Amino acid sequence: MSRIAENIDQIKKQLPESTQLIVVSKYREIREIQEAYHAGQRTFAENRVQALLERKEQLPDDIEWHLIGHLQTNKVKYIAPFIEMIHSVDSMKLLKEINRQAAACSRTIKVLIQVHVAQEESKFGIPPQSLNDFWNEFQMEKDTLKNVIICGMMGMASLTENTDQINQEFAQINSLFQEAKKQHFSHSNEFKELSIGMSSDYEIATAHGSTLIRVGSKVFS
Ligand SMILES: *Cc1c(COP(=O)(O)O)cnc(C)c1O
């Protein structure tokens, strides 16, 4: 068994049934991604549109691609024909553009709404105090948004060794997710994904209801 296959195996063994591993392939060599593919992995994520397009070209067609990094509205059209899920929706403007481009390809695209609770200013996402405004705007627009499926929420914890803080931040993201589900998606079967957890903190994330974890370095180390 290859080292990458072993890492994937190891991580999966620790996951509850309800949590899916998404392998983050950013900055990796094609050969390394192929190794993960040969280990049976079919869901990969990139954080940049350009890299995503290049990799898709060079890798098998049955890979499901997720975008996890900040997305500019003018780049949506490049990924709309094939992207499986966009985790990083942080404005109504972006959501509308994804809907528009998905419609142009006769597709529906799954999206997550990204919240920002971490300390670092550089991280993208909607801050908790602005979420209500976002959901209110969504309520007014939702009949026009036929080509996107809002599947849940995504977030990141601060880059810290302080596990109390990471616990607190994941708990906060989970409660924002539960609140949105109750207020805006009580009749939806699709609003069910919580994308929290990376290499350093996925074990904490699964304890807070993570359904998708995005793991890069731990798979390829
Ligand atoms: C890079 C990245 C990850 C994976 O990080 P690792 O620490 O390598 O597991 C997860 N989510 C996002 C948004 C990322 O940019």
Short mmCIF file of C-alpha atoms and ligand atoms in Angstrom, two decimals:
data_model
loop_
_atom_site.label_atom_id
_atom_site.label_comp_id
_atom_site.label_asym_id
_atom_site.label_seq_id
_atom_site.Cartn_x
_atom_site.Cartn_y
_atom_site.Cartn_z
CA MET A 1 0.00 0.00 0.00
CA SER A 2 1.32 3.46 -0.86
CA ARG A 3 1.98 6.04 1.82
CA ILE A 4 -0.86 8.23 0.56
CA ALA A 5 -3.25 5.26 0.49
CA GLU A 6 -2.24 4.47 4.06
CA ASN A 7 -2.84 8.03 5.19
CA ILE A 8 -6.29 8.06 3.60
CA ASP A 9 -7.10 4.75 5.23
CA GLN A 10 -5.91 5.98 8.59
CA ILE A 11 -8.01 9.16 8.43
CA LYS A 12 -11.13 7.34 7.25
CA LYS A 13 -10.89 4.85 10.10
CA GLN A 14 -11.26 7.73 12.55
CA LEU A 15 -14.35 9.19 10.90
CA PRO A 16 -17.93 8.58 11.92
CA GLU A 17 -20.19 7.10 9.21
CA SER A 18 -21.75 10.53 8.63
CA THR A 19 -18.49 12.28 7.73
CA GLN A 20 -17.01 12.32 4.23
CA LEU A 21 -13.34 12.93 3.48
CA ILE A 22 -12.58 15.53 0.81
CA VAL A 23 -8.93 15.44 -0.19
CA VAL A 24 -7.45 18.91 -0.70
CA SER A 25 -5.02 18.56 -3.59
CA LYS A 26 -3.79 22.18 -3.77
CA TYR A 27 -0.04 22.58 -4.37
CA ARG A 28 0.39 18.80 -4.92
CA GLU A 29 2.00 17.09 -7.88
CA ILE A 30 -0.33 15.36 -10.34
CA ARG A 31 1.46 12.12 -9.51
CA GLU A 32 0.49 12.46 -5.84
CA ILE A 33 -3.15 13.15 -6.69
CA GLN A 34 -3.13 10.09 -8.94
CA GLU A 35 -1.90 8.04 -6.03
CA ALA A 36 -4.87 9.18 -3.95
CA TYR A 37 -7.14 8.40 -6.91
CA HIS A 38 -5.73 4.90 -7.19
CA ALA A 39 -6.41 4.44 -3.48
CA GLY A 40 -10.08 4.93 -4.35
CA GLN A 41 -10.46 8.62 -3.52
CA ARG A 42 -12.86 10.38 -5.92
CA THR A 43 -13.61 13.71 -4.23
CA PHE A 44 -10.93 16.40 -4.40
CA ALA A 45 -10.84 20.10 -3.61
CA GLU A 46 -8.79 23.03 -4.84
CA ASN A 47 -8.74 26.59 -3.57
CA ARG A 48 -7.94 28.38 -6.84
CA VAL A 49 -9.87 28.32 -10.11
CA GLN A 50 -6.80 28.29 -12.36
CA ALA A 51 -5.21 25.33 -10.57
CA LEU A 52 -8.52 23.51 -10.53
CA LEU A 53 -8.89 23.84 -14.31
CA GLU A 54 -5.34 22.64 -14.94
CA ARG A 55 -5.72 19.62 -12.71
CA LYS A 56 -9.09 18.63 -14.07
CA GLU A 57 -7.50 18.50 -17.54
CA GLN A 58 -4.84 16.06 -16.40
CA LEU A 59 -6.87 13.75 -14.19
CA PRO A 60 -9.68 11.20 -14.69
CA ASP A 61 -13.18 12.39 -15.51
CA ASP A 62 -14.92 10.61 -12.68
CA ILE A 63 -13.36 12.90 -10.05
CA GLU A 64 -15.83 15.14 -8.21
CA TRP A 65 -14.27 18.58 -7.85
CA HIS A 66 -15.03 20.96 -5.00
CA LEU A 67 -13.90 24.58 -4.76
CA ILE A 68 -12.95 25.66 -1.23
CA GLY A 69 -11.20 29.00 -1.79
CA HIS A 70 -12.40 32.52 -2.37
CA LEU A 71 -14.20 32.82 -5.73
CA GLN A 72 -14.42 35.99 -7.81
CA THR A 73 -17.67 36.43 -9.71
CA ASN A 74 -15.85 36.81 -13.04
CA LYS A 75 -14.36 33.32 -12.69
CA VAL A 76 -17.57 31.41 -11.98
CA LYS A 77 -18.15 30.75 -15.67
CA TYR A 78 -14.98 28.65 -15.96
CA ILE A 79 -16.01 26.09 -13.35
CA ALA A 80 -19.80 26.14 -13.78
CA PRO A 81 -19.81 23.35 -16.42
CA PHE A 82 -18.42 20.72 -14.06
CA ILE A 83 -17.98 21.83 -10.43
CA GLU A 84 -19.73 19.54 -7.92
CA MET A 85 -19.80 21.87 -4.91
CA ILE A 86 -18.60 25.39 -4.05
CA HIS A 87 -17.88 25.71 -0.31
CA SER A 88 -16.93 29.37 -0.32
CA VAL A 89 -20.06 31.38 -1.11
CA ASP A 90 -19.86 34.57 0.92
CA SER A 91 -22.13 37.06 -0.85
CA MET A 92 -25.51 37.26 -2.56
CA LYS A 93 -23.79 38.65 -5.63
CA LEU A 94 -21.66 35.52 -5.94
CA LEU A 95 -24.62 33.21 -5.28
CA LYS A 96 -26.60 34.91 -8.05
CA GLU A 97 -23.72 34.62 -10.49
CA ILE A 98 -23.29 30.91 -9.72
CA ASN A 99 -27.03 30.49 -10.34
CA ARG A 100 -26.79 32.38 -13.63
CA GLN A 101 -23.81 30.38 -14.91
CA ALA A 102 -25.31 27.07 -13.75
CA ALA A 103 -28.50 27.89 -15.65
CA ALA A 104 -26.44 28.68 -18.75
CA CYS A 105 -25.02 25.12 -18.53
CA SER A 106 -28.42 23.59 -17.68
CA ARG A 107 -27.01 22.43 -14.36
CA THR A 108 -27.65 22.85 -10.68
CA ILE A 109 -24.62 23.53 -8.53
CA LYS A 110 -24.38 22.65 -4.85
CA VAL A 111 -23.07 25.41 -2.63
CA LEU A 112 -22.22 26.05 1.01
CA ILE A 113 -22.37 29.41 2.72
CA GLN A 114 -19.01 30.26 4.28
CA VAL A 115 -19.00 31.91 7.70
CA HIS A 116 -16.05 33.67 9.23
CA VAL A 117 -15.57 33.08 12.94
CA ALA A 118 -11.78 32.70 13.10
CA GLN A 119 -9.50 35.39 14.51
CA GLU A 120 -7.40 35.84 11.40
CA GLU A 121 -8.60 38.80 9.37
CA SER A 122 -7.40 37.24 6.15
CA LYS A 123 -9.99 34.47 6.17
CA PHE A 124 -12.99 34.96 3.94
CA GLY A 125 -16.61 34.34 4.79
CA ILE A 126 -19.66 36.11 6.17
CA PRO A 127 -19.21 37.29 9.77
CA PRO A 128 -21.91 35.95 12.16
CA GLN A 129 -23.40 39.42 12.70
CA SER A 130 -24.06 39.76 8.96
CA LEU A 131 -25.63 36.34 8.43
CA ASN A 132 -29.17 37.50 9.19
CA ASP A 133 -28.99 40.11 6.45
CA PHE A 134 -27.67 37.48 4.06
CA TRP A 135 -30.49 35.03 4.83
CA ASN A 136 -33.12 37.78 4.61
CA GLU A 137 -31.87 38.74 1.18
CA PHE A 138 -31.82 35.06 0.26
CA GLN A 139 -35.49 34.71 1.27
CA MET A 140 -36.41 37.52 -1.10
CA GLU A 141 -34.43 36.07 -3.99
CA LYS A 142 -34.84 32.38 -3.48
CA ASP A 143 -37.58 31.82 -6.08
CA THR A 144 -35.16 33.05 -8.74
CA LEU A 145 -32.32 30.82 -7.55
CA LYS A 146 -33.40 27.61 -9.26
CA ASN A 147 -29.97 26.43 -10.34
CA VAL A 148 -28.19 26.41 -7.00
CA ILE A 149 -28.78 24.09 -4.08
CA ILE A 150 -27.80 25.49 -0.70
CA CYS A 151 -26.49 22.37 1.02
CA GLY A 152 -25.23 23.85 4.27
CA MET A 153 -22.35 25.83 5.67
CA MET A 154 -18.55 25.93 5.72
CA GLY A 155 -16.15 27.47 8.18
CA MET A 156 -12.62 27.41 9.53
CA ALA A 157 -11.30 27.63 13.06
CA SER A 158 -8.43 29.92 13.98
CA LEU A 159 -4.89 28.71 13.40
CA THR A 160 -4.05 27.98 17.02
CA GLU A 161 -2.90 25.19 19.28
CA ASN A 162 -5.56 26.22 21.76
CA THR A 163 -8.08 23.39 21.49
CA ASP A 164 -10.58 25.19 23.74
CA GLN A 165 -10.75 27.96 21.22
CA ILE A 166 -11.07 25.57 18.26
CA ASN A 167 -13.87 23.75 20.11
CA GLN A 168 -15.61 27.03 20.78
CA GLU A 169 -15.36 28.18 17.16
CA PHE A 170 -16.64 24.88 15.71
CA ALA A 171 -19.49 24.92 18.22
CA GLN A 172 -20.33 28.43 17.07
CA ILE A 173 -20.33 27.42 13.38
CA ASN A 174 -22.53 24.44 14.20
CA SER A 175 -25.00 26.63 16.04
CA LEU A 176 -25.16 29.11 13.13
CA PHE A 177 -25.81 26.12 10.86
CA GLN A 178 -28.59 24.76 13.12
CA GLU A 179 -30.16 28.19 13.39
CA ALA A 180 -30.19 28.70 9.60
CA LYS A 181 -31.65 25.22 9.15
CA LYS A 182 -34.45 25.97 11.60
CA GLN A 183 -35.20 29.48 10.27
CA HIS A 184 -34.77 29.05 6.53
CA PHE A 185 -34.50 25.40 5.52
CA SER A 186 -36.96 23.55 7.72
CA HIS A 187 -38.63 22.13 4.59
CA SER A 188 -35.41 21.27 2.79
CA ASN A 189 -33.84 17.84 2.71
CA GLU A 190 -30.70 19.29 1.17
CA PHE A 191 -29.49 21.68 3.85
CA LYS A 192 -27.48 19.09 5.76
CA GLU A 193 -23.76 19.59 5.14
CA LEU A 194 -21.38 21.12 7.64
CA SER A 195 -17.90 21.53 6.13
CA ILE A 196 -15.57 22.00 9.09
CA GLY A 197 -12.21 20.40 9.86
CA MET A 198 -8.79 20.26 8.18
CA SER A 199 -5.59 18.28 8.89
CA SER A 200 -4.93 19.87 12.26
CA ASP A 201 -8.46 19.92 13.63
CA TYR A 202 -10.74 17.40 11.91
CA GLU A 203 -10.91 15.23 15.01
CA ILE A 204 -12.34 18.19 16.90
CA ALA A 205 -14.63 19.04 13.98
CA THR A 206 -16.26 15.59 13.86
CA ALA A 207 -17.23 16.06 17.50
CA HIS A 208 -19.12 19.18 16.37
CA GLY A 209 -21.15 17.54 13.65
CA SER A 210 -18.85 17.86 10.66
CA THR A 211 -20.25 16.02 7.61
CA LEU A 212 -17.42 17.05 5.25
CA ILE A 213 -13.78 17.40 6.24
CA ARG A 214 -11.24 19.04 3.93
CA VAL A 215 -7.85 17.44 4.48
CA GLY A 216 -4.67 18.15 2.54
CA SER A 217 -1.31 17.95 4.30
CA LYS A 218 -2.21 14.94 6.43
CA VAL A 219 -3.07 12.93 3.34
CA PHE A 220 0.09 13.82 1.45
CA SER A 221 2.62 13.90 4.31
C1 LIG B 1 -5.72 24.25 2.35
C2 LIG B 1 -7.11 24.19 2.86
C3 LIG B 1 -7.56 23.06 3.58
C4 LIG B 1 -6.67 21.88 3.92
O1 LIG B 1 -5.66 22.25 4.78
P1 LIG B 1 -4.66 21.14 5.40
O2 LIG B 1 -4.17 21.78 6.65
O3 LIG B 1 -3.59 20.92 4.39
O4 LIG B 1 -5.46 19.91 5.68
C5 LIG B 1 -8.87 23.05 4.01
N1 LIG B 1 -9.71 24.07 3.75
C6 LIG B 1 -9.32 25.17 3.07
C7 LIG B 1 -10.32 26.26 2.83
C8 LIG B 1 -8.01 25.26 2.60
O5 LIG B 1 -7.64 26.36 1.92
#
